[in-house]
Amino acid sequence: MTNNNTPTKATYELFGEKIIAHYDPITNNRTKRICYDLTDKYLKSITTYDPNTNHKIKHITYDDYGSPDYIALYDPHSGNTTKYISYYPDNFLDRIDECNSQTSNPVKTTRYKKNGTIAYITYYDLEYGNHTHTRRGKNTTTRQKTANEKIKQLALQEHQLAQQVYKDALQEYQSTPSDK
């Protein structure tokens, strides 16, 4: 059932920000939200949503130079955080937090040095998110190293994707007049 009166895109300005919101024409739920800072003139964030549940799927924030600052990934059913990836200002991977999709509590945090090697890994209690133990990067098994490398590669792919999304969103912002 499509509602022909529902716009699939809306633009407005609020508190010094220009917001471009995309909507699903069937469910009328948001699918994407682009936030542009009008004061400092940079793209602040892009959030994508599941059109059926209206929960966040991914939230990317950018620094004022257009590089991803952090990326948060969410469970589309519960809306809880599943992964949080942050980057140093010079685009190097800083840390990856893996979270319990039921509670958003951290399960594992991997911190990286600027040269890309693991500084340390912190593990947390699954139920409450309390710190249980920390393991330095050099004392890991081959299986753990392989798993950590896969996670690191996914984080770097997310970074590259976020840069492309930034370019597309910036182009959309520049071609979209405000509705006010």
XYZ file of C-alpha atoms in Angstrom:
180
model
C 0.000 0.000 0.000
C 1.681 3.178 -1.166
C 0.672 6.570 0.143
C 1.168 8.974 -2.748
C 0.980 12.019 -0.440
C 4.057 10.999 1.529
C 7.289 12.629 0.403
C 10.240 10.291 0.021
C 12.652 13.101 0.898
C 12.472 16.127 3.172
C 14.961 18.890 3.879
C 14.928 21.257 6.832
C 17.224 23.397 8.945
C 17.357 23.039 12.701
C 19.813 24.467 15.273
C 22.446 25.387 12.695
C 22.188 22.086 10.859
C 20.696 21.148 7.531
C 18.959 17.775 7.663
C 18.106 15.712 4.594
C 15.795 12.848 5.490
C 14.789 10.027 3.164
C 11.613 8.004 3.765
C 10.307 4.664 2.582
C 7.202 5.317 0.433
C 5.433 2.199 1.736
C 6.095 2.288 5.497
C 6.671 6.072 5.775
C 9.649 5.267 8.020
C 13.040 6.914 7.656
C 15.642 5.143 5.561
C 18.463 7.708 5.725
C 19.285 10.940 7.563
C 22.101 13.258 6.463
C 23.190 16.022 8.836
C 25.253 18.956 7.574
C 26.714 21.618 9.908
C 25.841 25.035 8.480
C 28.113 26.953 10.860
C 31.360 25.105 10.218
C 30.328 23.942 6.720
C 30.947 20.201 6.920
C 28.974 16.966 6.740
C 28.532 15.777 10.336
C 26.813 12.433 10.072
C 24.849 9.953 8.007
C 22.435 7.522 9.609
C 20.699 4.674 7.791
C 17.566 3.010 9.149
C 15.679 -0.222 8.597
C 12.466 0.923 6.869
C 10.418 -1.854 8.494
C 11.469 -1.426 12.132
C 12.625 2.224 11.950
C 15.730 1.186 13.943
C 19.174 2.496 13.110
C 21.342 0.157 11.042
C 24.454 2.307 10.703
C 25.545 5.706 11.993
C 28.668 7.378 10.601
C 30.105 10.606 11.981
C 32.721 12.581 10.119
C 35.377 15.016 11.225
C 35.501 18.475 9.660
C 37.916 17.192 6.983
C 35.499 14.554 5.682
C 37.164 11.509 7.215
C 35.087 9.023 9.215
C 35.417 9.644 12.947
C 33.435 6.624 14.057
C 30.986 4.100 12.656
C 28.328 2.443 14.786
C 26.546 -0.650 13.499
C 23.198 -1.694 14.988
C 21.062 -4.796 15.132
C 18.093 -4.035 12.821
C 15.622 -5.942 15.018
C 16.526 -4.691 18.489
C 18.141 -1.380 17.525
C 21.034 -2.124 19.895
C 24.670 -1.440 19.039
C 26.556 -4.469 17.703
C 29.852 -2.866 16.664
C 31.497 0.499 17.204
C 34.535 1.380 15.080
C 36.569 4.519 15.733
C 39.448 5.999 13.798
C 42.370 8.256 14.612
C 42.173 11.713 12.930
C 44.675 10.566 10.296
C 42.373 7.692 9.141
C 44.147 4.925 11.067
C 42.004 2.386 12.867
C 41.806 3.237 16.586
C 39.482 0.698 18.183
C 36.696 -1.768 17.541
C 34.083 -2.447 20.205
C 31.988 -5.560 19.700
C 28.727 -5.474 21.646
C 26.005 -7.872 22.750
C 23.119 -7.280 20.313
C 20.553 -7.888 23.054
C 21.930 -5.385 25.587
C 24.432 -3.156 23.697
C 26.932 -3.986 26.474
C 30.533 -4.358 25.276
C 31.809 -7.903 24.817
C 35.269 -7.191 23.407
C 37.317 -4.087 22.668
C 40.328 -4.210 20.386
C 42.669 -1.192 20.489
C 45.129 -0.626 17.672
C 48.417 1.215 17.464
C 48.840 3.676 14.604
C 50.996 1.127 12.770
C 47.972 -1.213 12.583
C 49.085 -3.780 15.140
C 46.932 -4.694 18.114
C 47.830 -2.813 21.280
C 45.502 -4.855 23.503
C 42.170 -6.640 23.635
C 39.777 -6.213 26.539
C 37.062 -8.778 27.228
C 33.838 -8.077 29.119
C 31.225 -10.127 30.929
C 28.443 -11.004 28.449
C 25.555 -10.284 30.779
C 26.601 -7.062 32.496
C 29.423 -5.699 30.331
C 31.898 -5.628 33.234
C 35.608 -5.868 32.429
C 36.887 -9.431 32.904
C 40.453 -9.418 31.529
C 42.853 -7.764 29.090
C 45.207 -9.497 26.699
C 48.154 -7.764 25.066
C 48.323 -8.075 21.276
C 51.440 -10.232 21.074
C 50.086 -13.059 23.280
C 47.362 -14.298 20.942
C 46.932 -17.667 19.230
C 46.969 -18.096 15.449
C 43.182 -18.592 15.442
C 42.656 -15.391 17.438
C 45.015 -13.491 15.139
C 43.088 -14.706 12.072
C 39.760 -13.685 13.625
C 41.163 -10.300 14.677
C 42.568 -9.729 11.184
C 39.151 -10.442 9.622
C 37.514 -7.956 11.986
C 40.200 -5.389 11.165
C 39.657 -5.880 7.419
C 35.905 -5.393 7.854
C 36.572 -2.172 9.772
C 38.836 -0.909 6.991
C 36.186 -1.805 4.386
C 33.608 0.119 6.436
C 36.012 3.085 6.402
C 36.317 2.996 2.610
C 32.555 2.643 2.231
C 32.025 5.568 4.629
C 34.276 7.755 2.479
C 32.213 6.930 -0.629
C 28.961 7.536 1.255
C 30.395 10.894 2.336
C 31.079 11.911 -1.271
C 27.574 10.874 -2.359
C 25.908 12.663 0.570
C 27.938 15.823 0.029
C 26.911 15.852 -3.616
C 23.277 15.377 -2.575
C 23.544 18.197 -0.031
C 24.968 20.568 -2.616
C 22.145 19.810 -5.053
C 19.282 19.973 -2.519
C 17.577 23.289 -1.706
C 16.126 23.790 1.790
C 12.371 23.375 2.306
C 12.402 25.336 5.589
